[in-house]
Amino acid sequence: MLADLALIGFGNVGRRFARLLSERRERLAREYNLTCRVVGIATRRHGLVCSADGVDTIEAAELVEAGGSLADLRPRGRAVDVKTSYDVIDELAKSPTHLRVVVETTTLDIAAAQPALDHVRRALEAGCHVATANKGPVAFAYRELMAVAATRGTWFLFEGVVMDGVPVFNLVRDTMPTVRIESFRGVVNSTTNHILTALEAGDDYGTALAQMQAQGIAEADPSLDVDGWDAAAKAAALSNVLLDGGITPHDVDRTGIGLETGVWAREAASRGNRVRLVASARRSSLPVVAPVELPPDDLLAGLRGIANALVLDTDTLGRVVISQLDGGLTHTAYALLSDLLTIRKSRPGNR
Amino acid sequence: MLADLALIGFGNVGRRFARLLSERRERLAREYNLTCRVVGIATRRHGLVCSADGVDTIEAAELVEAGGSLADLRPRGRAVDVKTSYDVIDELAKSPTHLRVVVETTTLDIAAAQPALDHVRRALEAGCHVATANKGPVAFAYRELMAVAATRGTWFLFEGVVMDGVPVFNLVRDTMPTVRIESFRGVVNSTTNHILTALEAGDDYGTALAQMQAQGIAEADPSLDVDGWDAAAKAAALSNVLLDGGITPHDVDRTGIGLETGVWAREAASRGNRVRLVASARRSSLPVVAPVELPPDDLLAGLRGIANALVLDTDTLGRVVISQLDGGLTHTAYALLSDLLTIRKSRPGNR
């Protein structure tokens, strides 16, 4: 089965996804009878390209990495003239295949989730499935987008929003049927956990943050990490999906970390405790994101460096914990691939 | 859609499953369009009952708990005369419904997995799906049983074998598509973890074991726990399913715990370390089960009491950890319900 894809956003995550798709091409064909063709790419600074016959994504990635423009790319077959990211989505919607997927990887806008929210809305309304690594749409408008998706019979998927490709939303939806989540509690931001781990060892705040930026783990604007916005967006997403929250990140009671948290982290370590940035929420109460001093036998206290963990308190299985010990671009890109396969598996003619 | 079930084994787990099915009846009908009817029950010491029109499982459970015999149960409609558990399976196979499920919950036989293995083989060969909480069949004969299931187009499912209803096998199969597991490492036996936690606190071995027996968490024969057989069976199951092992529990390099482990656990605790019974394996090497002294920053060291955790080392997502902090009969019974829904969801006319 052929899937036509449009890549909206083509930064580190979008390009890694394009390469992962290429690396797994044979496995996808063999195990899922799935062939993917990218028919459009939209970037903010490197132009756009669109062709119903497909675009060479590896060539496109190399062009963008060399500072070039996608306008210079020679697509297979006839190129279509597109001016905006919305044009690329509209072109995808014209594809005759049943599997039309918009892969949205623009960066997080914490004010109003734009333009990601408009991209996702436009795609779902046009009858395209959506897989996004952007926290904004699910954190700001989950109910509205799910309603649109239900009307159009499309998928709105976002596994990569929390703990990258480690299953969180799929874990609950696919493997815990009839189980009700009552509350959650977790460490979901890698940059602040790395900084806190470094601070308690006596290391320097600025150096620790710079390491996360160098590894591409910190957000493009690192204040989104240290001020707790990234964790608040994830808490809003978790609350919306797992606890029927209907909230935005601005409803989260949010405290970030700063230089003064370093003093606290070192003092806590001298008492055998750990300071961690904890995101938590229960049904019918708003999420809280704040640094918390944890005793050593709290499993969140054991998370070092970029490790994340989420404790789900359930009505059937008590507390279930899912944890990501490693991270990186491939993990986020894999989340999009995993969403793509969720879409694929839901079609008739399943494996 | 109607599912006809036969319960082979009707001990604590089987009876809790029957009650959970009754408690979730409405949710199963509403969310999964699934109605379940138990048409046969086989026990070792309390007789058998079979009726194509269904058996009242709550009445059956109460009868067994009062020490009675299922022969005295008056089933709905015409009772069928059955003499063995195999007769009950054969009667189920005659049901005209497409969803015929044998729910196998007999106790573990570590010598040769009998009679569970024969029950599962008979059921699959007769075209019935199988959901089992018994470790034996998957630990001793996974390849053979999957081959039979593939031939007959049936499911052989066993989510409850490791960490009860917390998803392990479903986690990998359903939420980590195209990901390859390279190795695993975990604490998978609750009884020994509870004992080790008690020993390191200076408590008594016998008392700690008795607590696990009183809570119904220890195996019927607790030597299966403390000698490492339960962990070895789980390690064999994990190796067979996730690492293509093709082994039995007798291939596992196995060391249990004893009174002398208490001395070690206390000494380790005084050094800030923890002794835990760790099960581990990699591709193309046999699993090892043995007590290991772990430093405090090893996340397995943080598991207290009956908590379990499994670290999966993957080719795509680094190390992914799934953990169960609580436990009990409902958890194991839920695993069977979860298997039942896996079978249901795979049918056409999906939710």
XYZ file of C-alpha atoms in Angstrom:
702
model
C 0.000 0.000 0.000
C 1.276 3.443 -0.939
C 1.295 6.306 1.557
C 1.796 9.874 0.376
C 3.424 12.169 2.921
C 3.909 15.916 3.276
C 6.651 17.067 5.628
C 5.690 20.371 7.251
C 8.846 21.489 8.996
C 12.181 20.051 7.923
C 14.521 20.803 10.822
C 16.572 18.250 12.755
C 13.556 16.065 13.549
C 11.972 16.256 10.100
C 15.231 15.414 8.342
C 16.021 12.558 10.743
C 12.518 11.188 10.096
C 13.077 11.333 6.334
C 16.328 9.398 6.723
C 14.798 6.837 9.137
C 12.028 6.229 6.607
C 14.652 5.573 3.997
C 16.685 3.283 6.322
C 13.591 1.203 7.211
C 12.179 1.107 3.674
C 12.613 -2.656 3.248
C 11.276 -3.543 6.693
C 8.195 -1.383 6.120
C 7.528 -3.025 2.771
C 8.101 -6.574 4.068
C 6.398 -6.378 7.463
C 3.692 -3.785 6.793
C 3.270 -3.836 3.022
C 3.864 -0.095 3.175
C 5.658 2.120 0.658
C 6.056 5.789 1.513
C 6.442 8.659 -0.916
C 7.102 12.229 0.196
C 5.190 14.525 -2.156
C 5.883 17.836 -0.467
C 8.211 19.570 1.989
C 7.644 22.965 3.596
C 10.323 24.830 5.552
C 10.355 28.290 7.066
C 13.788 29.385 5.871
C 14.706 26.986 3.083
C 11.729 27.215 0.776
C 9.176 24.628 -0.319
C 8.912 21.853 -2.859
C 5.978 19.810 -4.091
C 5.543 17.071 -6.672
C 2.855 14.425 -6.952
C 5.536 12.047 -8.243
C 7.683 12.382 -5.142
C 10.689 14.251 -3.858
C 14.125 12.813 -3.058
C 14.186 13.522 0.690
C 17.850 12.644 1.175
C 18.851 15.106 -1.520
C 16.490 17.651 0.052
C 18.068 17.133 3.496
C 21.570 17.574 2.125
C 20.519 20.708 0.264
C 19.004 22.252 3.411
C 22.034 21.277 5.515
C 24.275 23.028 2.983
C 22.174 26.178 3.429
C 20.405 25.887 0.074
C 16.760 26.312 -0.885
C 14.294 23.552 -1.741
C 13.272 25.699 -4.688
C 16.510 24.499 -6.312
C 15.572 20.837 -5.886
C 14.563 19.058 -9.051
C 11.657 16.805 -8.011
C 10.695 13.614 -9.822
C 8.066 14.387 -12.432
C 6.284 17.700 -12.597
C 6.850 20.194 -9.776
C 3.800 22.024 -8.457
C 4.102 25.693 -7.630
C 3.460 26.181 -3.890
C 3.850 29.359 -1.872
C 2.966 28.365 1.708
C 2.930 25.339 3.993
C -0.862 25.288 3.592
C -0.470 24.921 -0.168
C 1.692 21.834 0.459
C -1.026 20.332 2.685
C -3.700 21.126 0.086
C -1.629 19.468 -2.630
C -1.262 16.329 -0.501
C -5.028 16.264 -0.007
C -5.425 15.889 -3.789
C -3.481 12.611 -3.799
C -5.651 9.674 -4.905
C -4.112 7.324 -2.307
C -6.107 6.507 0.842
C -3.087 7.034 3.069
C -2.304 10.738 3.074
C -0.233 11.771 6.064
C 0.951 15.227 7.119
C 4.092 14.908 9.242
C 4.254 18.110 11.277
C 7.590 18.936 12.945
C 7.652 22.725 13.293
C 8.978 24.083 16.596
C 6.858 24.695 19.693
C 5.131 28.059 20.019
C 4.109 28.291 23.665
C 1.886 31.349 23.161
C -0.729 29.781 20.901
C 0.768 26.664 19.261
C 0.997 28.368 15.878
C 1.436 27.695 13.028
C 1.365 24.008 14.052
C -2.242 24.156 15.202
C -3.396 25.641 11.884
C -1.337 23.066 9.964
C -2.931 20.183 11.869
C -6.461 21.602 11.603
C -6.063 22.208 7.863
C -4.709 18.689 7.333
C -7.440 16.907 9.307
C -10.185 18.981 7.677
C -8.769 18.104 4.266
C -9.039 14.386 5.117
C -5.326 13.810 5.754
C -3.975 11.896 8.751
C -1.571 13.789 11.010
C 1.529 12.625 12.854
C 3.229 15.412 14.771
C 6.178 15.762 17.112
C 5.012 19.257 18.062
C 3.525 19.496 21.567
C 1.373 22.516 20.735
C -1.668 21.042 18.982
C -2.387 18.315 21.561
C -1.492 20.602 24.485
C -3.719 23.470 23.288
C -6.553 21.957 21.263
C -6.822 18.197 21.752
C -10.617 18.032 22.005
C -11.238 20.242 18.995
C -8.736 18.365 16.821
C -10.049 14.941 17.865
C -13.559 16.103 16.998
C -12.402 17.149 13.521
C -10.523 13.860 13.108
C -13.612 11.888 14.154
C -15.739 13.754 11.622
C -13.285 13.134 8.804
C -12.287 9.591 9.815
C -8.642 10.563 10.130
C -5.979 9.974 12.780
C -4.467 12.778 14.883
C -1.340 11.206 16.402
C 1.478 12.656 18.521
C 3.346 9.799 20.244
C 6.609 11.772 20.184
C 5.270 14.617 22.321
C 6.168 12.892 25.616
C 9.340 10.744 25.970
C 9.961 10.703 22.209
C 9.378 7.285 20.666
C 8.937 5.479 23.966
C 5.239 4.567 23.980
C 3.083 6.667 26.295
C -0.133 7.471 24.457
C 0.042 4.212 22.475
C 0.809 2.332 25.689
C -2.493 3.410 27.195
C -4.598 3.253 24.026
C -3.289 -0.018 22.593
C -2.141 -2.123 25.539
C -4.305 -1.110 28.508
C -7.870 -1.471 27.185
C -10.678 -0.613 29.651
C -8.096 0.718 32.145
C -8.807 4.195 33.532
C -5.893 6.514 34.371
C -6.575 8.354 37.641
C -3.433 10.484 37.831
C 0.131 10.794 36.574
C 3.429 11.971 37.970
C 6.700 12.152 36.120
C 9.959 13.682 35.035
C 9.352 14.594 31.394
C 11.960 17.239 30.515
C 15.456 15.964 29.755
C 17.287 19.291 29.728
C 16.284 20.274 33.269
C 16.949 16.763 34.569
C 20.436 16.864 33.084
C 21.030 20.314 34.642
C 19.756 19.206 38.074
C 21.902 16.054 37.948
C 24.928 18.203 37.084
C 24.130 20.803 39.773
C 23.827 18.224 42.562
C 27.291 16.953 41.570
C 28.587 20.517 42.006
C 28.818 21.313 38.292
C 28.022 24.662 36.714
C 24.516 25.626 35.514
C 25.632 27.322 32.312
C 27.932 24.479 31.287
C 25.220 21.892 31.876
C 22.730 23.853 29.771
C 25.282 24.375 27.010
C 25.840 20.583 26.858
C 22.122 20.045 26.209
C 22.120 22.710 23.499
C 25.183 21.171 21.870
C 23.462 17.758 21.782
C 20.300 19.232 20.277
C 18.240 18.073 23.279
C 17.404 21.535 24.637
C 14.597 23.405 22.878
C 15.673 25.955 20.255
C 14.828 28.568 22.907
C 16.180 26.938 26.116
C 14.054 29.170 28.342
C 11.177 26.893 27.288
C 12.994 24.115 29.168
C 14.302 25.889 32.272
C 11.152 27.960 32.828
C 9.116 24.746 32.830
C 7.159 25.494 29.645
C 8.186 22.290 27.893
C 7.135 20.229 30.921
C 3.914 22.266 31.196
C 3.071 21.575 27.537
C 3.690 17.866 28.119
C 1.613 17.920 31.310
C -1.218 19.604 29.407
C -0.985 16.996 26.637
C -1.025 14.124 29.155
C -3.898 15.720 31.042
C -5.905 16.283 27.848
C -5.419 12.758 26.495
C -5.302 10.590 29.618
C -7.410 12.569 32.105
C -9.897 14.309 29.774
C -8.426 17.645 30.878
C -9.504 20.074 28.177
C -6.749 22.523 29.151
C -3.784 24.426 27.685
C -0.211 24.792 29.018
C -1.255 28.184 30.417
C -3.575 26.391 32.863
C -0.619 24.541 34.395
C 0.707 25.737 37.778
C 4.298 26.133 36.585
C 7.602 26.772 38.356
C 10.897 26.424 36.486
C 14.483 26.001 37.672
C 17.176 28.653 37.988
C 20.564 29.351 39.535
C 19.000 29.222 43.024
C 17.739 25.676 42.345
C 21.417 24.691 42.204
C 21.907 25.595 45.876
C 18.824 23.592 46.787
C 19.895 20.605 44.645
C 23.320 20.473 46.335
C 21.820 20.788 49.833
C 19.262 18.095 49.024
C 22.032 15.802 47.745
C 23.911 16.267 51.017
C 20.765 14.965 52.776
C 20.638 11.979 50.393
C 17.677 13.486 48.525
C 17.279 14.668 44.919
C 15.576 17.728 43.457
C 13.675 16.874 40.263
C 11.318 18.902 38.046
C 8.104 16.924 38.543
C 4.964 17.216 36.393
C 1.804 15.807 37.924
C -1.976 15.915 37.657
C -5.079 14.062 38.747
C -8.544 13.956 37.209
C -10.474 17.195 37.733
C -7.455 19.134 39.014
C -4.987 21.212 37.008
C -1.435 19.940 36.465
C 1.497 21.220 38.497
C 5.085 21.518 37.239
C 7.675 22.377 39.874
C 11.021 21.308 41.310
C 10.401 18.914 44.212
C 12.838 17.438 46.757
C 12.426 13.657 46.590
C 13.630 10.997 49.054
C 16.065 8.447 47.584
C 13.493 5.648 47.448
C 11.234 7.656 45.120
C 11.863 6.162 41.712
C 11.854 9.614 40.100
C 14.817 10.492 42.342
C 16.790 7.745 40.620
C 16.544 9.403 37.193
C 19.955 10.721 36.151
C 20.910 12.961 33.251
C 18.448 12.925 30.364
C 16.363 10.013 31.753
C 12.568 10.480 31.898
C 9.855 8.447 33.608
C 6.114 8.611 33.919
C 4.131 6.952 36.708
C 0.517 6.266 35.703
C -1.859 5.564 38.566
C -4.624 3.311 37.237
C -7.888 1.847 38.492
C -6.916 -1.715 37.522
C -3.139 -2.142 37.594
C -2.095 0.189 40.396
C 0.955 2.232 39.414
C 2.504 1.464 36.024
C 5.799 3.129 35.119
C 7.256 3.699 31.663
C 10.730 5.128 31.418
C 13.153 6.370 28.786
C 16.802 6.121 29.807
C 18.352 7.319 26.568
C 17.319 9.935 24.057
C 18.148 11.733 20.885
C 16.876 12.717 17.475
C 16.335 9.151 16.273
C 13.955 8.556 19.189
C 11.783 11.519 18.195
C 11.911 10.586 14.528
C 10.912 7.011 15.428
C 7.806 8.339 17.193
C 6.622 9.696 13.841
C 7.340 6.361 12.175
C 5.400 4.635 14.943
C 2.447 6.996 14.330
C 2.661 6.244 10.622
C 2.377 2.517 11.397
C -0.583 3.119 13.719
C -2.307 4.715 10.731
C -1.220 1.883 8.444
C -2.407 -0.854 10.808
C -5.834 0.696 11.144
C -6.543 0.267 7.440
C -8.228 -2.838 6.094
C -5.782 -5.356 4.685
C -3.841 -5.305 7.916
C -0.708 -7.461 8.302
C -20.043 -10.001 18.862
C -20.347 -13.069 21.041
C -17.269 -14.812 22.429
C -17.545 -18.303 23.888
C -14.992 -19.086 26.577
C -13.794 -22.225 28.348
C -12.002 -21.749 31.661
C -9.384 -24.456 32.122
C -8.283 -24.059 35.715
C -10.518 -22.212 38.158
C -8.252 -21.308 41.052
C -7.662 -17.805 42.429
C -6.722 -16.371 39.025
C -9.479 -18.118 37.064
C -12.162 -17.070 39.513
C -10.895 -13.468 39.677
C -10.958 -13.391 35.861
C -14.563 -14.616 35.833
C -15.563 -11.865 38.255
C -13.608 -9.160 36.371
C -15.387 -10.197 33.181
C -18.679 -9.756 34.982
C -17.647 -6.374 36.461
C -16.556 -5.031 33.032
C -19.506 -6.505 31.114
C -21.003 -3.127 30.182
C -17.710 -1.533 29.233
C -16.861 -4.501 26.995
C -20.237 -4.300 25.291
C -20.117 -0.524 24.832
C -16.486 -0.012 23.885
C -15.713 -3.297 22.136
C -19.119 -4.633 21.103
C -18.133 -7.814 22.926
C -20.344 -10.169 24.928
C -18.676 -13.095 26.668
C -20.273 -16.395 27.590
C -18.449 -19.074 29.575
C -19.550 -22.444 28.185
C -17.261 -24.689 30.215
C -15.131 -24.810 33.355
C -12.588 -27.491 34.234
C -10.967 -27.826 37.651
C -8.635 -30.441 39.091
C -10.336 -30.889 42.450
C -13.820 -29.423 42.029
C -15.133 -31.205 38.969
C -16.165 -29.901 35.552
C -19.203 -28.309 33.973
C -20.132 -27.664 30.366
C -23.154 -26.163 28.614
C -23.412 -24.578 25.195
C -25.944 -22.154 26.677
C -23.532 -20.826 29.280
C -22.615 -21.306 32.907
C -23.139 -18.808 35.745
C -19.508 -18.189 36.647
C -20.225 -16.260 39.841
C -22.330 -19.116 41.152
C -19.586 -21.519 40.069
C -16.941 -19.488 41.916
C -18.987 -19.414 45.100
C -19.612 -23.136 44.871
C -15.895 -23.889 44.497
C -14.994 -21.493 47.304
C -17.453 -23.322 49.564
C -15.642 -26.578 48.748
C -18.366 -27.904 46.448
C -18.212 -29.600 43.076
C -19.098 -28.054 39.713
C -21.003 -31.259 39.003
C -23.652 -29.846 41.344
C -24.005 -26.645 39.325
C -27.171 -26.367 37.275
C -26.039 -24.739 34.005
C -28.304 -22.710 31.738
C -29.854 -24.978 29.123
C -28.665 -28.524 28.526
C -25.538 -29.670 30.365
C -23.028 -31.701 28.369
C -21.359 -34.657 29.994
C -17.602 -34.028 30.180
C -14.978 -36.130 31.942
C -11.698 -34.269 31.361
C -10.377 -30.776 30.701
C -9.763 -31.879 27.096
C -13.454 -32.699 26.716
C -14.262 -29.125 27.798
C -11.884 -27.764 25.127
C -13.387 -30.058 22.498
C -16.898 -28.909 23.413
C -15.844 -25.252 23.067
C -14.428 -26.050 19.633
C -17.930 -27.066 18.515
C -19.320 -23.577 19.222
C -20.563 -21.887 16.046
C -19.172 -18.466 17.113
C -15.947 -17.225 15.512
C -14.536 -16.150 18.859
C -13.750 -19.292 20.825
C -11.225 -18.669 23.566
C -9.627 -21.125 25.978
C -8.551 -19.288 29.147
C -5.854 -21.463 30.695
C -4.957 -20.770 34.348
C -3.640 -24.048 35.716
C -0.558 -23.826 37.962
C 3.006 -23.917 36.677
C 4.670 -27.314 36.257
C 8.365 -26.577 35.985
C 9.297 -30.101 34.867
C 7.465 -30.139 31.541
C 4.717 -27.459 31.622
C 1.966 -30.067 31.851
C -0.965 -30.287 31.568
C -0.987 -26.630 30.440
C 1.058 -27.360 27.330
C -1.325 -30.108 26.210
C -4.322 -27.878 26.943
C -2.906 -25.061 24.809
C -1.860 -27.374 21.977
C -5.277 -29.058 21.923
C -7.064 -25.688 21.929
C -4.990 -24.164 19.129
C -5.232 -27.323 17.003
C -9.021 -27.259 17.459
C -9.149 -23.683 16.112
C -9.657 -21.974 19.482
C -7.737 -18.894 20.575
C -5.750 -19.198 23.803
C -5.154 -16.701 26.598
C -3.056 -18.125 29.409
C -1.569 -16.880 32.655
C 0.538 -20.039 32.895
C 4.227 -19.482 32.171
C 4.833 -23.053 31.042
C 3.595 -23.120 27.436
C 5.451 -19.986 26.281
C 8.537 -20.846 28.347
C 8.769 -24.431 27.053
C 7.222 -24.486 23.584
C 6.734 -21.005 22.158
C 7.939 -21.789 18.637
C 5.888 -24.949 18.307
C 2.713 -23.320 19.632
C 3.101 -20.230 17.446
C 3.523 -22.515 14.431
C 0.273 -24.306 15.285
C -1.475 -20.965 15.868
C -0.231 -19.655 12.510
C -1.530 -22.756 10.733
C -4.947 -22.484 12.348
C -5.220 -18.677 12.259
C -5.599 -18.470 16.027
C -3.976 -16.342 18.720
C -1.674 -17.776 21.405
C -1.499 -15.001 24.040
C 0.121 -14.850 27.470
C 0.483 -11.196 28.547
C 0.096 -12.136 32.231
C 3.182 -14.352 32.285
C 5.548 -11.455 33.073
C 4.478 -8.556 35.363
C 0.817 -9.606 35.319
C -1.376 -7.168 33.378
C 1.335 -4.558 32.904
C 2.068 -4.719 29.178
C 5.332 -6.413 28.250
C 4.673 -8.612 25.225
C 1.915 -6.277 23.974
C 4.208 -3.305 24.586
C 6.755 -4.653 22.132
C 4.310 -6.136 19.593
C 1.781 -3.290 19.495
C 3.652 -0.101 20.347
C 7.231 -0.605 19.166
C 6.840 -1.665 15.518
C 10.080 -2.368 13.605
C 12.073 -2.054 16.847
C 14.474 -4.918 17.576
C 15.113 -5.970 21.191
C 18.803 -6.728 21.703
C 18.737 -7.769 25.367
C 16.740 -7.510 28.558
C 17.505 -7.227 32.252
C 14.972 -7.116 35.045
C 13.527 -8.025 38.408
C 10.535 -10.212 37.535
C 9.751 -12.203 40.708
C 7.790 -10.374 43.404
C 8.180 -12.913 46.215
C 11.991 -12.888 46.185
C 12.086 -9.092 45.842
C 9.837 -8.746 48.872
C 12.039 -11.175 50.824
C 15.261 -9.388 49.826
C 13.760 -6.001 50.765
C 12.742 -7.428 54.147
C 16.137 -9.089 54.720
C 18.106 -5.931 54.033
C 15.941 -4.171 56.649
C 16.964 -6.891 59.126
C 13.671 -8.803 59.002
C 13.317 -12.563 59.111
C 13.363 -14.768 55.978
C 10.534 -17.076 57.063
C 8.234 -14.230 58.072
C 8.808 -12.415 54.777
C 8.038 -15.559 52.787
C 4.930 -16.270 54.862
C 3.629 -12.745 54.075
C 3.866 -13.461 50.357
C 2.069 -16.777 50.789
C -0.674 -15.114 52.844
C -1.205 -12.523 50.083
C -1.382 -15.202 47.400
C 1.630 -13.702 45.597
C 4.035 -16.603 46.213
C 3.637 -19.632 43.929
C 1.593 -22.543 45.348
C 4.972 -24.231 45.877
C 7.154 -21.330 47.125
C 10.365 -23.160 46.275
C 9.528 -22.212 42.664
C 10.061 -18.588 43.733
C 13.071 -18.812 46.036
C 14.949 -21.351 43.917
C 14.632 -18.984 40.954
C 12.389 -21.247 38.851
C 9.640 -18.658 38.461
C 12.173 -16.056 37.284
C 13.792 -18.671 35.030
C 10.435 -19.490 33.421
C 9.821 -15.778 32.842
C 13.345 -15.316 31.464
C 12.765 -18.228 29.082
C 9.430 -16.731 27.982
C 11.020 -13.308 27.394
C 13.939 -14.876 25.569
C 11.646 -16.990 23.370
C 9.336 -14.124 22.423
C 11.626 -11.090 22.311
C 15.007 -12.618 21.435
C 13.951 -15.629 19.325
C 15.476 -17.888 21.986
C 13.909 -21.285 21.339
C 14.750 -22.440 24.887
C 13.128 -23.849 28.030
C 13.526 -22.787 31.692
C 16.012 -25.664 32.085
C 18.395 -23.844 29.731
C 18.557 -20.865 32.098
C 21.667 -20.465 34.282
C 19.739 -20.273 37.555
C 20.687 -19.377 41.132
C 17.998 -18.794 43.769
C 18.078 -17.070 47.136
C 18.349 -18.635 50.593
C 19.104 -17.846 54.205
C 22.702 -16.994 53.286
C 21.478 -14.346 50.824
C 20.137 -12.500 53.878
C 23.639 -11.966 55.232
C 24.775 -10.676 51.844
C 21.691 -8.406 51.499
C 22.355 -6.803 54.904
C 26.074 -6.335 54.190
C 25.250 -4.845 50.791
C 22.730 -2.456 52.385
C 25.413 -1.284 54.822
C 27.529 -0.372 51.760
C 24.545 1.507 50.255
C 23.992 -1.271 47.704
C 21.078 -3.657 47.135
C 20.961 -7.364 46.334
C 18.274 -8.164 43.767
C 17.353 -11.362 41.891
C 18.116 -10.273 38.329
C 17.023 -12.079 35.164
C 18.881 -11.148 32.011
C 19.629 -12.349 28.491
C 20.945 -11.150 25.168
C 20.389 -12.478 21.672
C 22.245 -15.752 21.058
C 23.164 -16.260 24.706
C 21.227 -18.162 27.369
C 19.461 -16.230 30.157
C 20.934 -15.927 33.635
C 18.907 -15.663 36.853
C 20.916 -14.869 39.965
C 21.099 -12.526 42.942
C 23.314 -9.560 42.040
C 24.643 -6.736 44.216
C 23.605 -3.479 42.563
C 24.857 0.059 43.180
C 22.183 2.527 44.372
C 21.982 4.334 41.033
C 20.945 1.136 39.214
C 17.208 1.526 38.764
C 16.638 -2.136 39.635
C 18.179 -1.398 43.041
C 15.341 1.034 43.676
C 12.663 -1.679 43.445
C 11.170 -2.291 46.864
C 8.809 -5.025 48.025
C 6.798 -6.625 45.261
C 7.832 -4.090 42.582
C 9.081 -5.463 39.249
C 10.824 -3.786 36.329
C 12.131 -4.821 32.954
C 14.787 -2.920 31.008
C 14.623 -3.603 27.271
C 17.716 -2.658 25.299
C 16.606 -1.774 21.778
C 18.219 -0.915 18.460
C 16.129 2.250 18.003
C 15.093 3.670 21.387
C 18.046 2.769 23.605
C 16.883 1.409 26.949
C 13.118 1.389 27.567
C 11.882 0.453 31.034
C 8.444 -0.824 32.006
C 7.701 -1.279 35.670
C 4.945 -2.627 37.914
C 4.895 -1.094 41.387
C 1.788 -2.839 42.712
C 0.412 -6.314 42.201
C -2.260 -8.794 43.043
C -4.837 -11.164 41.635
C -6.761 -8.474 39.742
C -3.597 -7.604 37.823
C -3.159 -11.180 36.631
C -6.855 -11.519 35.834
C -6.709 -8.266 33.862
C -3.907 -9.702 31.713
C -6.351 -12.361 30.508
C -8.963 -9.707 29.785
C -6.356 -7.739 27.855
C -5.532 -10.875 25.814
C -9.222 -11.370 25.145
C -9.415 -7.820 23.767
C -6.340 -8.384 21.605
C -8.243 -11.283 20.056
C -11.399 -9.198 19.737
C -9.623 -6.240 18.128
C -8.010 -8.442 15.507
C -11.394 -9.496 14.099
C -13.054 -7.595 11.296
C -15.725 -5.174 12.508
C -13.213 -3.630 14.875
C -14.282 -0.843 17.258
